[in-house]
PDB file of C-alpha atoms in Angstrom:
ATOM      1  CA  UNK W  27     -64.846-104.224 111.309  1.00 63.00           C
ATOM      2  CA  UNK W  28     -63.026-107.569 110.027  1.00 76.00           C
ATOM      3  CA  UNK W  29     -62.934-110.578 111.544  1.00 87.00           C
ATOM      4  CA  UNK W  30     -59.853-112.664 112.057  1.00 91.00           C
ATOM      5  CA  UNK W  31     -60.308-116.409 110.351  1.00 93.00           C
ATOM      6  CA  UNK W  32     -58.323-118.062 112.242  1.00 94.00           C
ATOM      7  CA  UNK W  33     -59.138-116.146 115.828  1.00 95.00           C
ATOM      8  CA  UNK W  34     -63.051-116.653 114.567  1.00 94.00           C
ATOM      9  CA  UNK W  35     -62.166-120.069 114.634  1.00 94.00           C
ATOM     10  CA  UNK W  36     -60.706-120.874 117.858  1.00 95.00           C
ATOM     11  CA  UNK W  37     -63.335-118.541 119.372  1.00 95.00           C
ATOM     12  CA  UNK W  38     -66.137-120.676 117.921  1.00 94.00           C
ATOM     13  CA  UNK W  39     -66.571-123.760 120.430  1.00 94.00           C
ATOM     14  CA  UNK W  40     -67.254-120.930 123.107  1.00 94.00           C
ATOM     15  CA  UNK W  41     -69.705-119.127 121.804  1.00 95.00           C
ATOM     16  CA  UNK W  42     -73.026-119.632 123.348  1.00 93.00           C
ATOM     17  CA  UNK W  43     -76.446-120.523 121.524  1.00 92.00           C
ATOM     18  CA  UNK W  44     -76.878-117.494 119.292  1.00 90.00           C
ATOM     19  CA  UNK W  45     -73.673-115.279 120.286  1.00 93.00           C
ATOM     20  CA  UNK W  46     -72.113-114.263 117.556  1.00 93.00           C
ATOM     21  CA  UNK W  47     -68.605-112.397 116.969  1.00 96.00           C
ATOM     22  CA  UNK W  48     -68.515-108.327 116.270  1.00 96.00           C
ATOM     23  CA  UNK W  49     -64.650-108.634 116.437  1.00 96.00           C
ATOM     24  CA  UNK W  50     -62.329-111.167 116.898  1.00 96.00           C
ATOM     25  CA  UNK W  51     -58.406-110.901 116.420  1.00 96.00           C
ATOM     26  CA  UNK W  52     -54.903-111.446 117.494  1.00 96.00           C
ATOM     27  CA  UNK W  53     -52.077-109.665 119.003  1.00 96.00           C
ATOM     28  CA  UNK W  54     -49.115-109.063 117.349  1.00 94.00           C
ATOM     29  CA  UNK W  55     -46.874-111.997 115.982  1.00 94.00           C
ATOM     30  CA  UNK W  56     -43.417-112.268 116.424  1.00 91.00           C
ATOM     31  CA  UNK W  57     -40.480-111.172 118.020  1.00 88.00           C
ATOM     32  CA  UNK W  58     -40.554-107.806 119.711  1.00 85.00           C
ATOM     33  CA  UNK W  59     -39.252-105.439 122.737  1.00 87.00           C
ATOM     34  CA  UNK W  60     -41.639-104.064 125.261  1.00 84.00           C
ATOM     35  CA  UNK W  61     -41.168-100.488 127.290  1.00 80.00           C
ATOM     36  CA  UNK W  62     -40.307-102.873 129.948  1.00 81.00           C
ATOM     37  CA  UNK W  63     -37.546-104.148 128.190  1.00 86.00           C
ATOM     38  CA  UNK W  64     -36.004-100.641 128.162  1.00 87.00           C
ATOM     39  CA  UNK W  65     -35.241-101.835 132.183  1.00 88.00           C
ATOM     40  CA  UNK W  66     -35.431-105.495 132.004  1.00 88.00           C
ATOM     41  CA  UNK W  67     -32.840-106.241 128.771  1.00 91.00           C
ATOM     42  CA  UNK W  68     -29.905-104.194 131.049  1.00 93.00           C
ATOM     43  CA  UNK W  69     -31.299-105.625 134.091  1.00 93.00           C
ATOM     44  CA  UNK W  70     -31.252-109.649 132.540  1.00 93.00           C
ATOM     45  CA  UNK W  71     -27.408-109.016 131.232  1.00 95.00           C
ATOM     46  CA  UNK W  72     -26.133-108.251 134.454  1.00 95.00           C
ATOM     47  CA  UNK W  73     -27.865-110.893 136.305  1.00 94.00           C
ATOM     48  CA  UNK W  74     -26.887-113.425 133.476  1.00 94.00           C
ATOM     49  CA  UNK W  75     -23.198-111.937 132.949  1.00 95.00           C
ATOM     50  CA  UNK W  76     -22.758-112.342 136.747  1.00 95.00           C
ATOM     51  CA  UNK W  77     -24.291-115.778 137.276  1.00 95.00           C
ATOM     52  CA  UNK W  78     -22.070-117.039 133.658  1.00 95.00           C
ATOM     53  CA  UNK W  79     -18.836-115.521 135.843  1.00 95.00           C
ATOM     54  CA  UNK W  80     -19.970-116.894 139.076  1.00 92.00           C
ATOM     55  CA  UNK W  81     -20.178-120.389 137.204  1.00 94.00           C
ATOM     56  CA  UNK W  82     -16.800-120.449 135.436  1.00 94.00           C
ATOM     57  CA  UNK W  83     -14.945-119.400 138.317  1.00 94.00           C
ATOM     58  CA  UNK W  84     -16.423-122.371 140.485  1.00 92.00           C
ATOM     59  CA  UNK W  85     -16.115-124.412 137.935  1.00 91.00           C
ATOM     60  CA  UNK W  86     -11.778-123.414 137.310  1.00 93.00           C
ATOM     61  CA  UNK W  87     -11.376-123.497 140.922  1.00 93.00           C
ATOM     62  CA  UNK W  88     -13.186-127.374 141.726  1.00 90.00           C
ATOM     63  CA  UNK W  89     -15.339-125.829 144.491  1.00 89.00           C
ATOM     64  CA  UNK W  90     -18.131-128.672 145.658  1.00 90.00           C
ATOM     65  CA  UNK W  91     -20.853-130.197 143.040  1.00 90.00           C
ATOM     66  CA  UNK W  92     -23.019-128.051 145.327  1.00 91.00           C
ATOM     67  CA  UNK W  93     -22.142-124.861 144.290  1.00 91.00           C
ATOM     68  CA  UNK W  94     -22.401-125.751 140.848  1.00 91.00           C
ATOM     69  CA  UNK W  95     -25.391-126.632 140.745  1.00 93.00           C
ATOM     70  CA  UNK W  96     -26.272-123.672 143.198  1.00 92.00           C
ATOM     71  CA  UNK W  97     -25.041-120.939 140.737  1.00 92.00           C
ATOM     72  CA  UNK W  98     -26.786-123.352 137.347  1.00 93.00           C
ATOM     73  CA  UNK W  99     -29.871-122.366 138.614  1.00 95.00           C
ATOM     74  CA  UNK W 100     -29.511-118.386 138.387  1.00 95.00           C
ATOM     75  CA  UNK W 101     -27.638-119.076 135.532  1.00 95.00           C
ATOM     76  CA  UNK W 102     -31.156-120.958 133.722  1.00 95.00           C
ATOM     77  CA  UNK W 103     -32.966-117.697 135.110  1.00 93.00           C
ATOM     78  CA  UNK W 104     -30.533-115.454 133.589  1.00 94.00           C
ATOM     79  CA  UNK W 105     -30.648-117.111 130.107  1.00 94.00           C
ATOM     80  CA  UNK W 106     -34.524-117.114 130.214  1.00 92.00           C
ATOM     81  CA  UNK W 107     -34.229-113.803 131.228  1.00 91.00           C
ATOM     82  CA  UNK W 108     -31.973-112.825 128.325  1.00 93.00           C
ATOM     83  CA  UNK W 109     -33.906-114.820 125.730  1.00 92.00           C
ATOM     84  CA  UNK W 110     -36.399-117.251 126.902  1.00 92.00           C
ATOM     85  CA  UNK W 111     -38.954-114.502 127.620  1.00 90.00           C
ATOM     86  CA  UNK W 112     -38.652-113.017 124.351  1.00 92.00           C
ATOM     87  CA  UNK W 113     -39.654-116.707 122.608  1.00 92.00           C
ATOM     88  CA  UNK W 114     -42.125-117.597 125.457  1.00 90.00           C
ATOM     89  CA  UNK W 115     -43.704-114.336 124.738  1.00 90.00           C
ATOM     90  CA  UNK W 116     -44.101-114.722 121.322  1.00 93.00           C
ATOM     91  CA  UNK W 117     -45.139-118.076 121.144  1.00 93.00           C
ATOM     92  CA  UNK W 118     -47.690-117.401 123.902  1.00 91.00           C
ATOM     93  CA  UNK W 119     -49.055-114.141 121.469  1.00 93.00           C
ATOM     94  CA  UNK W 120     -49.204-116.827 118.636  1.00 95.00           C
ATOM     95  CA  UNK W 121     -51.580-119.347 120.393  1.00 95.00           C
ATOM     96  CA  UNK W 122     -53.798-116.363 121.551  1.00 96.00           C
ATOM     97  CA  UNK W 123     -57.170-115.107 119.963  1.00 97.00           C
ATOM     98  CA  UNK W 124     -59.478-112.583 121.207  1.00 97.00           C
ATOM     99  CA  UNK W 125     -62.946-111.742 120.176  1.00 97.00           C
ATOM    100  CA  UNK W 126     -65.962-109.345 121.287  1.00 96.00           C
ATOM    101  CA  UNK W 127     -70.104-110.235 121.147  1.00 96.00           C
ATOM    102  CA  UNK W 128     -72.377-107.818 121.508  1.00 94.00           C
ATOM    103  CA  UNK W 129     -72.070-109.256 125.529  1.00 94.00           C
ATOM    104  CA  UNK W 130     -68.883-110.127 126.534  1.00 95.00           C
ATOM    105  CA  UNK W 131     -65.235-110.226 125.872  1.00 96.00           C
ATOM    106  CA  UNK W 132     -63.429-113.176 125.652  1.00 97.00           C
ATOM    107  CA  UNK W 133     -60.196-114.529 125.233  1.00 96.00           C
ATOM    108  CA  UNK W 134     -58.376-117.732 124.175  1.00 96.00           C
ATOM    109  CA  UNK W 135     -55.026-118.740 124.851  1.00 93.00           C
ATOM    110  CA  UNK W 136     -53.760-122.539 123.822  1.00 91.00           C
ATOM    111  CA  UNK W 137     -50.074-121.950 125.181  1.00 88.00           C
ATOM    112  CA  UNK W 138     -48.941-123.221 127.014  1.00 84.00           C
ATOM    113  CA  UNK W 139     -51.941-124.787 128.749  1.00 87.00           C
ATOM    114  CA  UNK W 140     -56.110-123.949 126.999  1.00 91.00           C
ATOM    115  CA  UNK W 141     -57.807-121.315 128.754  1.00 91.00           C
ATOM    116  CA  UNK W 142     -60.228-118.945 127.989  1.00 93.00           C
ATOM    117  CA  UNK W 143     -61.248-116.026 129.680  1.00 94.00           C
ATOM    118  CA  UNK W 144     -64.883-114.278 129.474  1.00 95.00           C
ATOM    119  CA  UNK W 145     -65.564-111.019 131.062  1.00 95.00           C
ATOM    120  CA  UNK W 146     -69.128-109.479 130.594  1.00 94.00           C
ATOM    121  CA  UNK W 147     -69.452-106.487 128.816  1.00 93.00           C
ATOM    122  CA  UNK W 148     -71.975-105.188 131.802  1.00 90.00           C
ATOM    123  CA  UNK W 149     -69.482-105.363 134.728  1.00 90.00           C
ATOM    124  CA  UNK W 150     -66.606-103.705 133.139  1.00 89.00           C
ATOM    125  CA  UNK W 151     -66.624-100.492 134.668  1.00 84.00           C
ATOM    126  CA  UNK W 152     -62.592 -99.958 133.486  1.00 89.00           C
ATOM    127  CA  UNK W 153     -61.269-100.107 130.467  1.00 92.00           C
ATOM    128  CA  UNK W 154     -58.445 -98.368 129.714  1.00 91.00           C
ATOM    129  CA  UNK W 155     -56.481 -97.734 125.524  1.00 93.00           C
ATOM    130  CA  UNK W 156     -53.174 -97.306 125.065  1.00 90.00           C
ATOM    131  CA  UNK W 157     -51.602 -96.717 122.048  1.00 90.00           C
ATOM    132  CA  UNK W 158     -48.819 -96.551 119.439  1.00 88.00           C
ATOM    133  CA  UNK W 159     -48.029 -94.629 116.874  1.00 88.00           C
ATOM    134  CA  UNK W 160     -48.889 -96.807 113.977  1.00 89.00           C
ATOM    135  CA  UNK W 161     -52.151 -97.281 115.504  1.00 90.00           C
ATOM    136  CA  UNK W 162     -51.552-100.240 117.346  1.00 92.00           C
ATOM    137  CA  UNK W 163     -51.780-100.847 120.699  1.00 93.00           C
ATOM    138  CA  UNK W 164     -53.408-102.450 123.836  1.00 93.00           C
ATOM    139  CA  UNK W 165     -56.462-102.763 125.723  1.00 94.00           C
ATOM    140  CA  UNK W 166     -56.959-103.465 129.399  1.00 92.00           C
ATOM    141  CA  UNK W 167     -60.067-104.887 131.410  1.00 92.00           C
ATOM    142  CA  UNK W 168     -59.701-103.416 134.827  1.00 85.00           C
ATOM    143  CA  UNK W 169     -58.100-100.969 136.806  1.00 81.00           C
ATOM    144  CA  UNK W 170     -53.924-101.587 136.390  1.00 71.00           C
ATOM    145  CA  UNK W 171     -51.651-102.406 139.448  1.00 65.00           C
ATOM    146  CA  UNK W 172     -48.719-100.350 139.218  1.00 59.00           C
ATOM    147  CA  UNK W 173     -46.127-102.944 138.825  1.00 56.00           C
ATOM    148  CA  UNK W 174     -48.155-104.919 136.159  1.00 53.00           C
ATOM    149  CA  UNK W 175     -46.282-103.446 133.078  1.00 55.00           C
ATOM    150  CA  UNK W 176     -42.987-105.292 134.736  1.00 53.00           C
ATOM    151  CA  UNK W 177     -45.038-108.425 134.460  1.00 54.00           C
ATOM    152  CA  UNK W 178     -46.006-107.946 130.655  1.00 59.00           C
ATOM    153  CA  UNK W 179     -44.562-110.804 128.320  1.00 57.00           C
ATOM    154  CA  UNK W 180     -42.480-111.944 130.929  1.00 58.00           C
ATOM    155  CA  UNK W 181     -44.363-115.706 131.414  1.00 59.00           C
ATOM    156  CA  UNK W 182     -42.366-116.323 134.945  1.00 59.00           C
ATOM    157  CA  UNK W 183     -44.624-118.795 137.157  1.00 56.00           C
ATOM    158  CA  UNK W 184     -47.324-116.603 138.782  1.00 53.00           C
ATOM    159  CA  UNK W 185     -46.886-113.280 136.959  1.00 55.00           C
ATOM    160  CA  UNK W 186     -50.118-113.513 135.328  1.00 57.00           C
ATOM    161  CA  UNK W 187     -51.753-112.850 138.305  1.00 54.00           C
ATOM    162  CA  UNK W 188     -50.086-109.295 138.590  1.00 58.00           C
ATOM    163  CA  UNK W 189     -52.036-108.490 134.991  1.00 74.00           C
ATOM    164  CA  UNK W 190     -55.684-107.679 134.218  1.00 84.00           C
ATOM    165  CA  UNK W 191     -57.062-109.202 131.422  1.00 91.00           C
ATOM    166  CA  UNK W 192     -56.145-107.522 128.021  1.00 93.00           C
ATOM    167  CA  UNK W 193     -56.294-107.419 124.044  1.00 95.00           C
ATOM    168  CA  UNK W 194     -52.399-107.106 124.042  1.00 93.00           C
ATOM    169  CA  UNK W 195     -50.858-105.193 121.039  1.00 93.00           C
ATOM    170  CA  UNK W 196     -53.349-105.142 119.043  1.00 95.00           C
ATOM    171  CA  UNK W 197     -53.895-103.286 115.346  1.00 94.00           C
ATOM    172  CA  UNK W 198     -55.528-100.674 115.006  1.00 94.00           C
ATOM    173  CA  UNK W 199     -56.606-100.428 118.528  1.00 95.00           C
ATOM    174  CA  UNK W 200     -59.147 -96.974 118.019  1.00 95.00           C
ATOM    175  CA  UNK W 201     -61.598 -99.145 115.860  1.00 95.00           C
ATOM    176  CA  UNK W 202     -61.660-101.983 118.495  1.00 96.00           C
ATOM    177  CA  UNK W 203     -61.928 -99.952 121.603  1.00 96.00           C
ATOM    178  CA  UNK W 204     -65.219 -98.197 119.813  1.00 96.00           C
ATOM    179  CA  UNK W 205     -66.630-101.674 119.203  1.00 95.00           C
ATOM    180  CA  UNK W 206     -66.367-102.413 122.801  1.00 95.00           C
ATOM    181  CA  UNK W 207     -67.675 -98.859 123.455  1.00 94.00           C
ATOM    182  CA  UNK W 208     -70.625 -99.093 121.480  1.00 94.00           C
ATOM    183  CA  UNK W 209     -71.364-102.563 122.282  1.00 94.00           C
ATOM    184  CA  UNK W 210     -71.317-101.761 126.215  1.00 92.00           C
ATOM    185  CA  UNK W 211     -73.467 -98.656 125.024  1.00 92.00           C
ATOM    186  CA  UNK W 212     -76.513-100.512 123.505  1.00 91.00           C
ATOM    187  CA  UNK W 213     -76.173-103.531 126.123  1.00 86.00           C
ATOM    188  CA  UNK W 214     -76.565-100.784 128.772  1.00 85.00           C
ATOM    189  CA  UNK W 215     -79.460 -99.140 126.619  1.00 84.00           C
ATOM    190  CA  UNK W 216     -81.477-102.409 125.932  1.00 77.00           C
ATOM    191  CA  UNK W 217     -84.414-103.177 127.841  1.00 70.00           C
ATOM    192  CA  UNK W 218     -83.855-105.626 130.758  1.00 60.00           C
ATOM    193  CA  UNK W 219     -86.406-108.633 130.736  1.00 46.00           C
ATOM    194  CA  UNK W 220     -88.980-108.864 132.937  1.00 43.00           C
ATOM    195  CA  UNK W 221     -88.637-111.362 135.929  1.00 45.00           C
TER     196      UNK W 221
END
């Protein structure tokens, strides 16, 4: 199993005394569309079409300063919505590392504020693969709310707490689910210390 420099790196500083990586990687750089986007690309034109006409047409007709700025505002959302999410996403996925020790799961973002997320390997009780067909694919950490996937690369203000924590679109997704597998294995097969 390889080890991702640059993930190994910003994984480092949380490691505790001892810990050590088994994994540690990235999720997939760049742009790129979602199943979600198969509903949310038709879904953002509209919206942004109609908020673009609703604009001009106050605009030609010198309606009030307040609709104006009434109908800029779903026209911002509509042009995020069109292509801010897409750039948002990926430069979130390029400031995000994940890694695995033999006790917990953790992982890093740095965009756009630092956090880091630890879960321990001994109180996952769901953990669910999906997968692509060039072997790719995603891990979740938890049991999935049903309107999560909506959520997925979209970055709006409080749609993060819709998702469970994940290893999002990673490669070759078999080898790291059985590292997580057979690290939860021998951590729930080691002796546990005496108090």
């Amino acid at each position: 199993m390889t080890l991702d420099f640059e993930a190994s790196q910003q994984i480092q500083p949380q490691l505790l005394s001892g810990e050590s990586l088994l994994w540690s990687g990235r999720p997939r750089q760049g742009l790129f569309f979602r199943h979600s986007d198969a509903f949310l690309i038709p879904f953002s034109l509209l919206w942004g079409g109609f908020a673009i006409f609703w604009e001009y047409n106050v605009y030609k007709s010198g309606a009030p300063t307040f609709f104006l700025v009434f109908g800029g505002f779903f026209v911002v959302v509509g042009l995020y919505l069109i292509f801010g999410r897409f750039i948002m996403d990926a430069l979130a996925r390029r400031k995000t590392y994940y890694g695995i020790t033999k006790d917990r799961v953790l992982i890093v973002g740095r965009f756009p504020t630092n956090t880091t997320k630890s879960l321990g390997l001994s109180t996952l009780s769901d953990m669910t693969m999906s997968n692509n067909t060039d072997q790719s694919g995603s891990i979740l950490f938890g049991p999935q709310q049903s309107n999560a996937n909506w959520f997925n690369g979209l970055h709006w203000p409080g749609g993060s707490a819709h998702q469970v924590p994940r290893f999002d679109s990673i490669q070759d997704v078999y080898s790291v689910y059985e590292v997580l597998l057979r690290a939860k294995r021998n951590l729930e097969q080691s002796p546990r210390a005496a108090p």
